[in-house]
Amino acid sequence: MKNLTITQKIAIKWLTTIDSNQAIYLLLKPLHVTLRVLFYALLIGGTFFISKFGLSLTELTKDVSLAIALIPTIGVSFIVFYESIFSLNVPEILKEKREQKQFIKATKAQWWRLRNMKFWVRIILYLFIYIFIQQFLQIASMVAFFETVQAPTQAHINEFINQFQTLLKYFTVAYILMLGTMEYFINKRKAKQCSSQS
């Protein structure tokens, strides 16, 4: 699996997602290379024609419809990379891939788990969530304020700003405490995982 080229990796990905039952792969493998090339050309050309014809019935401009028609055509064109895996032991590669997936699942080593992310990635994620919640609170507070106070005076606005800043301070402290607790348990689990593997 490690020694595969980019085209072979794309072909394997295409095989496991689009052609998951391997019908197209098994149909093409015994054919002569000329017939396979003809199949690729007809499939790619047919996809583009059908997409373009379907979009011509809509009120989209020519440039937009052409761009949209190219998306499925490019996706289908990846089937050409099958040529790079016909000489490989595909069942063995797929078996290895399944075993790797099972190992990742069993050891909980998925990339999206916080403990498997690098520290700086977690920091960026935490900052993004903080900014999102802060903006949401600001918009919600402003909407609530202007719905409650129909004709706000400067005193009302100043009071609103002070109260919102107080709310933001409490939220920031609570958020930092929550992140500190999360980081503690993340590092604890990472240490436990490292000790169990060694």
mmCIF file of C-alpha atoms in Angstrom, residues 15-174:
data_model
loop_
_atom_site.group_PDB
_atom_site.id
_atom_site.type_symbol
_atom_site.label_atom_id
_atom_site.label_comp_id
_atom_site.label_asym_id
_atom_site.label_seq_id
_atom_site.Cartn_x
_atom_site.Cartn_y
_atom_site.Cartn_z
ATOM 1 C CA LEU A 15 -12.573 1.328 -6.948
ATOM 2 C CA THR A 16 -13.555 1.430 -3.266
ATOM 3 C CA THR A 17 -16.014 4.346 -3.551
ATOM 4 C CA ILE A 18 -17.577 4.642 -7.022
ATOM 5 C CA ASP A 19 -17.078 1.039 -8.187
ATOM 6 C CA SER A 20 -17.424 -0.580 -4.746
ATOM 7 C CA ASN A 21 -18.875 -3.838 -6.115
ATOM 8 C CA GLN A 22 -15.949 -3.942 -8.634
ATOM 9 C CA ALA A 23 -18.312 -4.521 -11.569
ATOM 10 C CA ILE A 24 -16.543 -2.089 -13.939
ATOM 11 C CA TYR A 25 -13.079 -3.219 -12.808
ATOM 12 C CA LEU A 26 -13.878 -6.919 -13.349
ATOM 13 C CA LEU A 27 -15.522 -6.109 -16.705
ATOM 14 C CA LEU A 28 -12.518 -4.136 -17.986
ATOM 15 C CA LYS A 29 -9.629 -6.268 -16.697
ATOM 16 C CA PRO A 30 -9.925 -9.186 -19.189
ATOM 17 C CA LEU A 31 -10.492 -6.846 -22.181
ATOM 18 C CA HIS A 32 -7.761 -5.846 -24.641
ATOM 19 C CA VAL A 33 -6.233 -2.410 -24.013
ATOM 20 C CA THR A 34 -7.801 -1.021 -27.252
ATOM 21 C CA LEU A 35 -11.307 -1.926 -26.088
ATOM 22 C CA ARG A 36 -10.595 -0.445 -22.678
ATOM 23 C CA VAL A 37 -9.437 2.860 -24.216
ATOM 24 C CA LEU A 38 -12.592 2.906 -26.376
ATOM 25 C CA PHE A 39 -14.715 2.320 -23.257
ATOM 26 C CA TYR A 40 -12.975 5.186 -21.422
ATOM 27 C CA ALA A 41 -13.484 7.545 -24.368
ATOM 28 C CA LEU A 42 -17.182 6.635 -24.715
ATOM 29 C CA LEU A 43 -17.795 6.901 -20.964
ATOM 30 C CA ILE A 44 -16.082 10.300 -20.599
ATOM 31 C CA GLY A 45 -17.606 11.690 -23.826
ATOM 32 C CA GLY A 46 -21.049 10.335 -22.929
ATOM 33 C CA THR A 47 -20.910 11.806 -19.419
ATOM 34 C CA PHE A 48 -19.957 15.227 -20.788
ATOM 35 C CA PHE A 49 -22.656 15.106 -23.491
ATOM 36 C CA ILE A 50 -25.428 14.031 -21.086
ATOM 37 C CA SER A 51 -24.387 16.647 -18.494
ATOM 38 C CA LYS A 52 -24.178 19.398 -21.130
ATOM 39 C CA PHE A 53 -27.494 18.397 -22.733
ATOM 40 C CA GLY A 54 -29.249 18.260 -19.356
ATOM 41 C CA LEU A 55 -27.917 21.689 -18.400
ATOM 42 C CA SER A 56 -28.853 23.196 -21.790
ATOM 43 C CA LEU A 57 -32.504 22.726 -20.791
ATOM 44 C CA THR A 58 -31.951 25.111 -17.870
ATOM 45 C CA GLU A 59 -31.541 28.889 -18.029
ATOM 46 C CA LEU A 60 -27.848 28.879 -17.138
ATOM 47 C CA THR A 61 -25.295 30.748 -19.239
ATOM 48 C CA LYS A 62 -23.007 28.753 -21.550
ATOM 49 C CA ASP A 63 -19.922 29.286 -19.378
ATOM 50 C CA VAL A 64 -21.672 28.176 -16.178
ATOM 51 C CA SER A 65 -23.273 25.117 -17.797
ATOM 52 C CA LEU A 66 -19.905 24.148 -19.332
ATOM 53 C CA ALA A 67 -18.167 24.443 -15.945
ATOM 54 C CA ILE A 68 -20.882 22.372 -14.228
ATOM 55 C CA ALA A 69 -20.783 19.750 -17.024
ATOM 56 C CA LEU A 70 -17.016 19.402 -16.590
ATOM 57 C CA ILE A 71 -17.325 18.398 -12.903
ATOM 58 C CA PRO A 72 -18.865 14.905 -13.447
ATOM 59 C CA THR A 73 -16.726 14.481 -16.579
ATOM 60 C CA ILE A 74 -13.515 15.025 -14.591
ATOM 61 C CA GLY A 75 -14.811 12.669 -11.879
ATOM 62 C CA VAL A 76 -15.546 9.940 -14.424
ATOM 63 C CA SER A 77 -12.185 10.463 -16.175
ATOM 64 C CA PHE A 78 -10.399 9.083 -13.086
ATOM 65 C CA ILE A 79 -11.471 5.628 -14.294
ATOM 66 C CA VAL A 80 -8.560 5.860 -16.766
ATOM 67 C CA PHE A 81 -6.252 5.300 -13.782
ATOM 68 C CA TYR A 82 -7.545 1.713 -13.641
ATOM 69 C CA GLU A 83 -4.821 1.021 -16.218
ATOM 70 C CA SER A 84 -2.228 1.523 -13.482
ATOM 71 C CA ILE A 85 -3.687 -1.189 -11.196
ATOM 72 C CA PHE A 86 -4.537 -3.985 -13.653
ATOM 73 C CA SER A 87 -1.042 -5.454 -13.135
ATOM 74 C CA LEU A 88 -1.301 -5.270 -9.319
ATOM 75 C CA ASN A 89 -2.736 -7.770 -6.843
ATOM 76 C CA VAL A 90 -5.860 -5.680 -6.145
ATOM 77 C CA PRO A 91 -7.616 -8.174 -3.784
ATOM 78 C CA GLU A 92 -4.482 -8.177 -1.589
ATOM 79 C CA ILE A 93 -4.344 -4.347 -1.585
ATOM 80 C CA LEU A 94 -8.048 -4.128 -0.681
ATOM 81 C CA LYS A 95 -7.577 -6.709 2.095
ATOM 82 C CA GLU A 96 -4.639 -4.689 3.479
ATOM 83 C CA LYS A 97 -6.743 -1.512 3.270
ATOM 84 C CA ARG A 98 -9.617 -3.178 5.182
ATOM 85 C CA GLU A 99 -7.217 -4.447 7.860
ATOM 86 C CA GLN A 100 -5.694 -0.973 8.184
ATOM 87 C CA LYS A 101 -9.195 0.508 8.549
ATOM 88 C CA GLN A 102 -10.072 -2.040 11.239
ATOM 89 C CA PHE A 103 -6.792 -1.316 13.071
ATOM 90 C CA ILE A 104 -7.447 2.455 12.978
ATOM 91 C CA LYS A 105 -10.986 1.865 14.272
ATOM 92 C CA ALA A 106 -9.827 -0.527 16.997
ATOM 93 C CA THR A 107 -7.048 1.782 18.229
ATOM 94 C CA LYS A 108 -9.252 4.876 17.806
ATOM 95 C CA ALA A 109 -6.584 6.504 15.620
ATOM 96 C CA GLN A 110 -8.998 8.399 13.344
ATOM 97 C CA TRP A 111 -7.662 11.794 12.190
ATOM 98 C CA TRP A 112 -10.759 13.673 13.410
ATOM 99 C CA ARG A 113 -10.305 12.669 17.054
ATOM 100 C CA LEU A 114 -8.875 15.533 19.126
ATOM 101 C CA ARG A 115 -6.142 13.391 20.679
ATOM 102 C CA ASN A 116 -4.860 12.452 17.197
ATOM 103 C CA MET A 117 -4.621 16.078 16.050
ATOM 104 C CA LYS A 118 -1.446 18.096 16.438
ATOM 105 C CA PHE A 119 -1.495 20.722 19.207
ATOM 106 C CA TRP A 120 -1.489 23.702 16.793
ATOM 107 C CA VAL A 121 -4.415 22.185 14.825
ATOM 108 C CA ARG A 122 -6.415 21.922 18.052
ATOM 109 C CA ILE A 123 -5.553 25.543 18.934
ATOM 110 C CA ILE A 124 -6.783 26.739 15.499
ATOM 111 C CA LEU A 125 -9.968 24.676 15.927
ATOM 112 C CA TYR A 126 -10.573 26.089 19.426
ATOM 113 C CA LEU A 127 -10.017 29.662 18.173
ATOM 114 C CA PHE A 128 -12.375 29.110 15.240
ATOM 115 C CA ILE A 129 -15.110 27.784 17.570
ATOM 116 C CA TYR A 130 -14.534 30.669 20.013
ATOM 117 C CA ILE A 131 -14.804 33.322 17.263
ATOM 118 C CA PHE A 132 -17.920 31.630 15.850
ATOM 119 C CA ILE A 133 -19.684 31.529 19.257
ATOM 120 C CA GLN A 134 -18.590 35.098 20.051
ATOM 121 C CA GLN A 135 -20.027 36.374 16.750
ATOM 122 C CA PHE A 136 -23.227 34.397 17.316
ATOM 123 C CA LEU A 137 -23.616 35.867 20.828
ATOM 124 C CA GLN A 138 -22.981 39.370 19.496
ATOM 125 C CA ILE A 139 -25.596 39.067 16.725
ATOM 126 C CA ALA A 140 -28.157 37.405 19.042
ATOM 127 C CA SER A 141 -27.616 40.078 21.723
ATOM 128 C CA MET A 142 -27.967 42.930 19.219
ATOM 129 C CA VAL A 143 -31.167 41.472 17.755
ATOM 130 C CA ALA A 144 -32.620 40.969 21.254
ATOM 131 C CA PHE A 145 -31.581 44.500 22.287
ATOM 132 C CA PHE A 146 -33.140 46.258 19.283
ATOM 133 C CA GLU A 147 -36.328 44.194 19.583
ATOM 134 C CA THR A 148 -36.635 45.067 23.287
ATOM 135 C CA VAL A 149 -35.646 48.744 23.064
ATOM 136 C CA GLN A 150 -37.448 50.346 20.116
ATOM 137 C CA ALA A 151 -35.815 53.796 20.296
ATOM 138 C CA PRO A 152 -32.513 53.322 22.151
ATOM 139 C CA THR A 153 -30.754 56.304 23.671
ATOM 140 C CA GLN A 154 -26.987 56.601 24.140
ATOM 141 C CA ALA A 155 -27.418 55.488 27.782
ATOM 142 C CA HIS A 156 -29.224 52.311 26.626
ATOM 143 C CA ILE A 157 -26.473 51.572 24.095
ATOM 144 C CA ASN A 158 -23.711 52.110 26.683
ATOM 145 C CA GLU A 159 -25.506 49.824 29.148
ATOM 146 C CA PHE A 160 -25.911 47.177 26.425
ATOM 147 C CA ILE A 161 -22.180 47.366 25.557
ATOM 148 C CA ASN A 162 -21.190 47.029 29.236
ATOM 149 C CA GLN A 163 -23.513 44.056 29.781
ATOM 150 C CA PHE A 164 -22.326 42.369 26.584
ATOM 151 C CA GLN A 165 -18.665 42.827 27.585
ATOM 152 C CA THR A 166 -19.442 41.273 30.986
ATOM 153 C CA LEU A 167 -21.176 38.344 29.254
ATOM 154 C CA LEU A 168 -18.187 37.954 26.929
ATOM 155 C CA LYS A 169 -15.749 37.915 29.870
ATOM 156 C CA TYR A 170 -17.737 35.182 31.653
ATOM 157 C CA PHE A 171 -18.024 33.196 28.423
ATOM 158 C CA THR A 172 -14.259 33.515 27.745
ATOM 159 C CA VAL A 173 -13.361 32.328 31.263
ATOM 160 C CA ALA A 174 -15.805 29.382 31.001
#
